[in-house]
Every structure is written in structure tokens, then in C-alpha cells.
Coordinates of C-alpha atoms in Angstrom, one line a residue:
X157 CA 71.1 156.7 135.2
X158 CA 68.4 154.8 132.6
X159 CA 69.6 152.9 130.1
X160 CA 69.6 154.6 127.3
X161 CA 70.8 153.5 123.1
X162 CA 73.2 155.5 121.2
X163 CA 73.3 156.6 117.5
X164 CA 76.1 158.8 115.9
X165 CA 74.7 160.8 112.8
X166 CA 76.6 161.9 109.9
X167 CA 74.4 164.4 108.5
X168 CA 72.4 167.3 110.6
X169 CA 68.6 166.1 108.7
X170 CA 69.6 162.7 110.3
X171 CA 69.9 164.1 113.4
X172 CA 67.3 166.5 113.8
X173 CA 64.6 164.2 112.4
X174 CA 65.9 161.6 115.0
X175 CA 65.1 164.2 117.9
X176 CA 62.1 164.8 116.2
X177 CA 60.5 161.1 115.8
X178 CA 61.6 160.2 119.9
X179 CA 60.6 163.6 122.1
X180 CA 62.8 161.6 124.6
X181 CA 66.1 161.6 122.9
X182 CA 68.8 163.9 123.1
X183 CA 71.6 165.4 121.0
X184 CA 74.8 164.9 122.6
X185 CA 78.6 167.0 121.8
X186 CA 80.6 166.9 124.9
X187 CA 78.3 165.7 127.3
X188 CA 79.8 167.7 129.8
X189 CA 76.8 169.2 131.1
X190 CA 74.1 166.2 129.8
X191 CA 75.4 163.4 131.4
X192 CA 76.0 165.1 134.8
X193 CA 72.0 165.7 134.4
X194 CA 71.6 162.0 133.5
X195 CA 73.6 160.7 136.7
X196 CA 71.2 162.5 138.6
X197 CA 68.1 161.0 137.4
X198 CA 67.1 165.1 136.1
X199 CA 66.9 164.4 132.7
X200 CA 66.1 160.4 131.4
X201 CA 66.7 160.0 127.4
X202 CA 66.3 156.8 126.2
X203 CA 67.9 157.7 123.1
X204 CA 71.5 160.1 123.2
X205 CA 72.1 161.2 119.3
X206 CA 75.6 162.3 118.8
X207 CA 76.5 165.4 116.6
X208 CA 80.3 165.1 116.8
X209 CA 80.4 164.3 113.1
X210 CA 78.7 167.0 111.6
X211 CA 80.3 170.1 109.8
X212 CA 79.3 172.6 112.4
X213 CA 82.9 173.7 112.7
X214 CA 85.1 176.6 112.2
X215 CA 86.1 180.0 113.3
X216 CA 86.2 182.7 110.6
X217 CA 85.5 186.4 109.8
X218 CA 82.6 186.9 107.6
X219 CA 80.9 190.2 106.4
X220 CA 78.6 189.4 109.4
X221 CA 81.2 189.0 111.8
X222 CA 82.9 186.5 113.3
X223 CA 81.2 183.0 113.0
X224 CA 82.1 180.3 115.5
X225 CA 80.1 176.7 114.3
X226 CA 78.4 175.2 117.3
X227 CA 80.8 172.2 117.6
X228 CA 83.7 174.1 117.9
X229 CA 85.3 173.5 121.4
X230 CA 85.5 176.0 124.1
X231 CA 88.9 175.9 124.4
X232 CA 89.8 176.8 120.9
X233 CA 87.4 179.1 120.7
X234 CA 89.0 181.1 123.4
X235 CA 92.9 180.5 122.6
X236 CA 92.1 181.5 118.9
X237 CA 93.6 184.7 117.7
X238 CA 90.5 186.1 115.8
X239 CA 88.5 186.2 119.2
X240 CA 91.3 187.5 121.2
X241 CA 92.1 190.0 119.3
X242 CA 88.7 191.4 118.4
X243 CA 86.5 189.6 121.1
X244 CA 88.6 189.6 124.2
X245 CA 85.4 189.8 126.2
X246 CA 84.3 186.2 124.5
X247 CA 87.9 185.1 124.7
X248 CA 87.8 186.1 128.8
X249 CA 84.7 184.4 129.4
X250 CA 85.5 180.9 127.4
X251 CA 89.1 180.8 129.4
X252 CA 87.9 181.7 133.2
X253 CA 85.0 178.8 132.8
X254 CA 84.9 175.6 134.6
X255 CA 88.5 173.8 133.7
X256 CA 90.9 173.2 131.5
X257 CA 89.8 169.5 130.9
X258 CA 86.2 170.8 130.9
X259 CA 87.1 173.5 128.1
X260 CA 88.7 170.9 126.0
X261 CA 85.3 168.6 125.8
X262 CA 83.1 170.9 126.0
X263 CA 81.1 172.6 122.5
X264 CA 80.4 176.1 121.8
X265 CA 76.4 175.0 121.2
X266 CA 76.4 173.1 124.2
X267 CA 78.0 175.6 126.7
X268 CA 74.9 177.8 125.8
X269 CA 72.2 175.8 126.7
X270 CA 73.8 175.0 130.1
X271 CA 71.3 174.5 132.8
X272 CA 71.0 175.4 136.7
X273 CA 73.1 175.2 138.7
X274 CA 70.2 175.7 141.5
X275 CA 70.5 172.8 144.2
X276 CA 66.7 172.3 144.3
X277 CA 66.8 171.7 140.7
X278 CA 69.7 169.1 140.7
X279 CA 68.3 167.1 143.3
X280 CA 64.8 165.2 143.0
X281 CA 64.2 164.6 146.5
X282 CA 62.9 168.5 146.2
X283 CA 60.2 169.8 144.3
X284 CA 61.6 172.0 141.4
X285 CA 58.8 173.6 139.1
X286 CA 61.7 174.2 136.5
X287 CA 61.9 170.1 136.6
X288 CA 58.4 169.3 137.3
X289 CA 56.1 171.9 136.8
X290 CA 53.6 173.0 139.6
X291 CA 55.3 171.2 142.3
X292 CA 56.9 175.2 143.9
X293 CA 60.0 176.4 143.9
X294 CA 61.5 175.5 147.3
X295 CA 64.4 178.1 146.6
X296 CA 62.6 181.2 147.2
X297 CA 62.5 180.5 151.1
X298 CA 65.4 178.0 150.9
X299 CA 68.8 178.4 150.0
X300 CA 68.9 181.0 147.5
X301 CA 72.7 182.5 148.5
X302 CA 73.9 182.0 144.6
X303 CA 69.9 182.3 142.6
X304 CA 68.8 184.9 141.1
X305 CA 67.8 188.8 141.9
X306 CA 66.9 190.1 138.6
X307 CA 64.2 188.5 136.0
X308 CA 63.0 186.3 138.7
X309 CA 59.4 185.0 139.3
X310 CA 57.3 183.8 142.0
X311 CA 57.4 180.5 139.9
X312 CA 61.4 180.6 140.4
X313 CA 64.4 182.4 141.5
X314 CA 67.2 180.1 139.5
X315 CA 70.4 181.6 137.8
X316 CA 68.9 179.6 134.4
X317 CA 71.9 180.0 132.8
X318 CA 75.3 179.6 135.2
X319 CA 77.8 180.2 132.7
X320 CA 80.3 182.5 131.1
X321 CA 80.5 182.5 127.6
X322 CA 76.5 184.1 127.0
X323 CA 76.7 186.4 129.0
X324 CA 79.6 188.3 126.7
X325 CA 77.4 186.7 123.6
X326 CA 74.4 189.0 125.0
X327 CA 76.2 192.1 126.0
X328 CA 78.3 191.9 121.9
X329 CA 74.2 190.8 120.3
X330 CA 75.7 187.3 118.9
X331 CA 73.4 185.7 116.4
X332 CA 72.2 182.2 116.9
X333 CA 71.9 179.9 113.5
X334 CA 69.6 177.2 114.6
X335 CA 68.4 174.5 112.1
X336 CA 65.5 171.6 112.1
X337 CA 64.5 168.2 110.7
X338 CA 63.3 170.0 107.0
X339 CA 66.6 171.4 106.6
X340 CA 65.5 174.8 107.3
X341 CA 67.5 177.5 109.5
X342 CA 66.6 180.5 111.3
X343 CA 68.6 182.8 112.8
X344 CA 67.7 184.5 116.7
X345 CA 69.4 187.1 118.3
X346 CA 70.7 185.7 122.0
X347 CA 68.9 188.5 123.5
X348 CA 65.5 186.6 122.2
X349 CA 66.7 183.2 122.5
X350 CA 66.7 182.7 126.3
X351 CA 63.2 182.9 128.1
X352 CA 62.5 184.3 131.6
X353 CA 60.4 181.9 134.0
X354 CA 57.3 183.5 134.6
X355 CA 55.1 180.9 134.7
X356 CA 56.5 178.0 132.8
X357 CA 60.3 178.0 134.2
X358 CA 60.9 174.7 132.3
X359 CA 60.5 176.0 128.9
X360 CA 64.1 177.8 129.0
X361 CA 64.9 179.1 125.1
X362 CA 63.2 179.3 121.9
X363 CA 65.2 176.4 120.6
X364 CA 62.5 173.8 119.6
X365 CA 62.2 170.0 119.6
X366 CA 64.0 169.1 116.3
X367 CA 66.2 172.4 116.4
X368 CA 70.4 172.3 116.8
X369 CA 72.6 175.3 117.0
X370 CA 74.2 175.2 113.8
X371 CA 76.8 178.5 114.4
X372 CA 77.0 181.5 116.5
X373 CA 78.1 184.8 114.7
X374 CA 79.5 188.1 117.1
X375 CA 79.3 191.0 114.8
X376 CA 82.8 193.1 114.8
X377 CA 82.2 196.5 116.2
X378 CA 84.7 199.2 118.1
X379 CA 82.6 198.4 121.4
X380 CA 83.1 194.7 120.7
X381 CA 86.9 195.4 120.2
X382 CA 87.2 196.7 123.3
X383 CA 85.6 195.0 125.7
X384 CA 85.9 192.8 128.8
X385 CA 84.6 189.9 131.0
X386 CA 85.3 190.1 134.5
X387 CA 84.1 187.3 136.8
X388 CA 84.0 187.0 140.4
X389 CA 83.9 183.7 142.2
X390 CA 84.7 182.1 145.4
X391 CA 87.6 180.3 144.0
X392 CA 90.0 180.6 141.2
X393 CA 89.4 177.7 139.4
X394 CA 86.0 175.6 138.2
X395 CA 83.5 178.0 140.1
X396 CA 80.5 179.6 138.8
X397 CA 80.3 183.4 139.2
X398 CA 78.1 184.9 142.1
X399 CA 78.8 188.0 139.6
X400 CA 79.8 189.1 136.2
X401 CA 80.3 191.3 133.8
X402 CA 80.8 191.5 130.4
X403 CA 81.3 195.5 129.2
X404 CA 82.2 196.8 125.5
X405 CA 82.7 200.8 124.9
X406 CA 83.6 202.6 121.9
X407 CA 85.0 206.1 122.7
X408 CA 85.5 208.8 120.5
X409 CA 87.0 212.3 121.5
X410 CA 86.5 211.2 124.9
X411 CA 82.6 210.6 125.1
X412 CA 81.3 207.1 125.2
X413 CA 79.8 206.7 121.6
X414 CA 78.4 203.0 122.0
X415 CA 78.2 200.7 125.1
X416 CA 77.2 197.0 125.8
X417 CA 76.6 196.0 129.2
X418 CA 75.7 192.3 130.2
X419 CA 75.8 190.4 133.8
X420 CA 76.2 187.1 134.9
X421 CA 75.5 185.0 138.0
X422 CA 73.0 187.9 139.2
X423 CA 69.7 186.4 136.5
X424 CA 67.4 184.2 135.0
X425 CA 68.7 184.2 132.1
X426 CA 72.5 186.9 130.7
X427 CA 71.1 189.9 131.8
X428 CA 71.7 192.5 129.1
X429 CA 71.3 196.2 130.4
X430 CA 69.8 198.8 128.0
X431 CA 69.5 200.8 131.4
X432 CA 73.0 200.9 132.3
X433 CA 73.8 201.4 128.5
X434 CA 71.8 204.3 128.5
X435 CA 73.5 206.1 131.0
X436 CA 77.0 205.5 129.8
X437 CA 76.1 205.9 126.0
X438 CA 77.1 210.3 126.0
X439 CA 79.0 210.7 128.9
X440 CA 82.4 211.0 129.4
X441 CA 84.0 208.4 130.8
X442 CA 84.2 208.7 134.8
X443 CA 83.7 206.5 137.5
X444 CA 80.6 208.7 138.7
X445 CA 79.0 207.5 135.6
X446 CA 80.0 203.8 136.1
X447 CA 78.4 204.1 139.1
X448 CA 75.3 205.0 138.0
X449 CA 74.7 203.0 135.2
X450 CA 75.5 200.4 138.0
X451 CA 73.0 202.1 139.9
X452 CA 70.5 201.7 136.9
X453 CA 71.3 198.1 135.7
X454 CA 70.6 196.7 139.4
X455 CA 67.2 199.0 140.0
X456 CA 64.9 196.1 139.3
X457 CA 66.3 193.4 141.8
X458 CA 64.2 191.7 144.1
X459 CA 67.0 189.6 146.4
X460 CA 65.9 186.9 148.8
X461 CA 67.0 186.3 152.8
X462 CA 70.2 184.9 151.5
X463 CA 71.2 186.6 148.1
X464 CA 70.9 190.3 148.8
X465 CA 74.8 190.6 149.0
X466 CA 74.8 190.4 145.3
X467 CA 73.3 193.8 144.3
X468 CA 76.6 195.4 145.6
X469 CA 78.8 192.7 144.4
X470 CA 77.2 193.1 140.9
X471 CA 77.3 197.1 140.7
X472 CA 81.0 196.5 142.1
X473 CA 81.8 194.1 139.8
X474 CA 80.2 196.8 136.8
X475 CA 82.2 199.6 137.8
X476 CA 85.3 197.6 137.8
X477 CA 85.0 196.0 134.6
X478 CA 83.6 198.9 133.1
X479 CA 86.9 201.2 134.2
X480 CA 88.8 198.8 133.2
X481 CA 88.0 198.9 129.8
X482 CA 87.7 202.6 129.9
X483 CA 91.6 202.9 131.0

């Protein structure tokens, strides 16, 4: 790791327009993620800015929804009675991620601009065009067992985001409030905010430079109500999911009025499925029709030598979740 000074601000304008004097510099919450990045020599900051003291806390119901602030810690957010009760899917996701001492550190803005988890990337003895651009992408006839099979490019294959919590954010169409050195804020849907590789894998979100996540807001809905994130994993505890799903469905006189359909583990970036959606959205609930939409949401995958196992898993892992919530 470089050596690196440290600043703590006290107010988001002094923060922000930090980031945006050094392009080198880095905003820092938990660190959970950041600093692992830093040991490895992947990222180098000369300059960590902490945000722990600003007011980008709270969890409350507004007339928008439910509004989480981006400091909030994952572990609150998911033991907190507002989100279990009307987000279980979010509540699910925050509470089967990494660990408990993890989830106690770790912040709600941070958690969704978690990196790869691809080997290549995390080690710089490889080329990585994600980390260095134009150098290949050593995955796509490497070790690709848990990369990507949907969204993928010929300039990389990486699962860009590894986590839990976005992928239920994307399937219930969460709302990011982001905010930059003027003082100005913008709200993005999550289903805009994360980028596909193509050819310029290291650009990863919209965020930019001088940008923090200020809040995240999950409107309230019947689908979102009811709804589930089921992860599967080679282990029970602090593993990242070869496959997930995060399912919503509002039924009304037993036809499926609204669906939301996201996986996990299985893209380049929380896969949301208007394709599975479609085929559920109308139909009475069965597990012919989870099977198709499973059918339809996996259609586009393009696995590699060692990945291919994860079309089934995910349509498996679909159908269960989405009977689940069905029962």
C-alpha cells in the first residue's frame, strides 16, 4: 500500500470539492471494500477523504418511498423494521452478505459501488483491461468459473458488481440521490447507474469525479412488499453468490399483476429482467411459467469453458425464489 494523507470533512461541499481538486483521492465510509483494493496495489490514492461525519443518515418512509442515507450501515439497514416489513427482499440481501463484522462497518453507499471480485482484476501480475485498459482480459480463456454469462464483452467477462444488496435495489427500481462539489443533486435510477463493459470496462457507473451517494430511496409497491432474495453460494457464511435472485409479485384474483425480476452473481452489472417480467406479468401463477420466464431471462448468455453451469443454476435459483414468493 502507498502512503497516502487523510482528511475527515464535516460538510459534503468540502468533500466533494476535495475529490474534485486531487483526481487521485478517494472518499472513504467503511473502507471495507477500499482498503482491501489499496493492500493490493489496485487502486493508489494519495489522498483518502472521510465522509463518516456527514448527515447522510436515516431510514424513513417518505411519499417517495423508503429513503435509506448512504452512510447508513448495512447492518441496520437490514435488522430495521421498515425494510423488513415492506422490503424483505432488501432486508434478505443486506443480512446474507459477507459477515456480521463486515455488515457492521460497512455503508449503504459504499456496498454499491463494490468492485470485482474477478481474480485477474485483484491481482497486478495479470493484465486486467478493467484495471488497465487495453492490456486483455485474461479471464475470457482463464479462469472464468464465477464471471460473468450475461452483459459480457469481448473486452471482459467480470461479475462488475459481486454483491447482494443491488441486485434487490434493481429488481424494486431504487433511486440513487447523488450530489457534487456545487452543491447540486441528481437523482438516477439504479437501472441507469451501473454501465456494461463494452469497450471501456473501467468506467463502471455514471457516478462522476466530484459525485457522493447522498441517499437511496425504494419506492413502496405490492410487488415490493412481497418479495424475496434468494442467494446461492458455496458456503453459508462470507461467500459471494455464483447465483441470485431477487423476485417481487403482486397478485390479484390469482393473476400476476406486476413482477420484478433481478439476478445476481450471473452479470456485469444486477441484471434486471424485463424478459422474464414479461412472461410472468398475466399469468397465473405456476411453476410452468417460472420456468419460462427463467427460460427468457437466461436467453442472452454467452458462458465460457468454465462458467456454463451457471445458466441452470440461475434459472433454478429463479424458479425457486420466484415460487417461493408465490406460496
Amino acid at each position: 500500500m502507498n502512503n497516502f494523507s487523510y482528511i475527515q470533512a464535516d460538510k459534503a461541499k468540502e468533500a466533494t470539492t476535495a475529490k474534485r481538486d486531487d483526481k487521485s483521492a478517494a472518499f472513504i465510509a467503511g473502507g471495507t471494500t477500499l482498503l482491501d483494493l489499496m493492500k493490493l496495489n489496485v487502486e493508489n490514492h494519495d489522498q483518502l477523504i472521510d465522509v463518516n461525519m456527514l448527515p447522510f443518515r436515516g431510514i424513513e418512509m417518505t411519499k417517495n418511498g423508503l429513503r435509506i442515507g448512504a452512510l447508513e450501515r448495512m447492518s441496520d439497514v437490514g435488522e430495521h423494521p421498515l425494510v423488513v416489513q415492506n422490503f424483505p427482499a432488501v432486508s434478505q440481501s443486506l443480512l446474507l452478505a459477507a459477515s456480521a463484522q463486515l455488515r457492521n462497518m460497512a455503508s449503504i453507499g459504499g456496498n454499491v459501488l463494490q468492485r470485482t471480485r474477478c481474480g485477474y482484476f485483484r491481482d497486478t501480475a495479470f493484465p486486467c483491461n478493467k484495471r488497465e485498459p487495453g492490456t486483455g482480459c485474461p479471464a475470457i480463456e482463464g479462469d472464468n468459473r464465477n464471471l460473468a454469462i450475461l452483459g459480457t464483452s469481448d473486452a471482459c467477462i467480470a461479475t462488475s458488481y459481486p454483491g447482494d444488496l443491488s441486485v434487490a435495489l434493481v429488481a424494486l427500481d431504487a433511486v440513487l440521490t447523488l450530489e457534487n462539489a456545487k452543491g447540486k443533486q441528481r437523482e438516477v435510477p439504479i437501472t441507469k447507474f451501473y454501465l456494461l463493459p463494452g469497450s471501456t470496462p473501467q468506467k463502471e457507473t455514471v457516478l462522476e469525479d466530484d459525485e457522493l451517494i447522498v441517499a437511496v430511496t425504494i419506492p413502496q409497491t405490492a410487488a415490493a412488499q412481497k418479495s424475496m432474495y434468494l442467494k446461492v453460494r458455496e458456503r453459508t457464511s462470507y461467500a459471494y453468490a455464483l447465483a441470485s435472485a431477487a423476485v417481487g409479485l403482486e397478485v390479484q384474483g390469482g393473476v400476476i399483476r406486476a413482477a420484478k425480476v433481478a439476478l445476481g452473481g450471473v452479470g456485469a452489472q444486477p441484471w434486471r429482467s424485463p424478459e422474464a417480467e414479461k412472461m410472468l406479468v398475466g399469468k397465473a401463477p405456476s411453476e410452468a411459467v417460472f420456468r419460462a420466464a427463467a427460460e427468457a431471462a437466461l436467453r442472452g448468455a454467452k458462458p465460457r469453458e468454465h462458467n456454463a453451469f451457471k445458466v441452470e443454476m440461475a434459472q433454478n435459483t429463479l424458479v425457486r425464489a420466484l415460487s417461493e414468493v408465490a406460496a
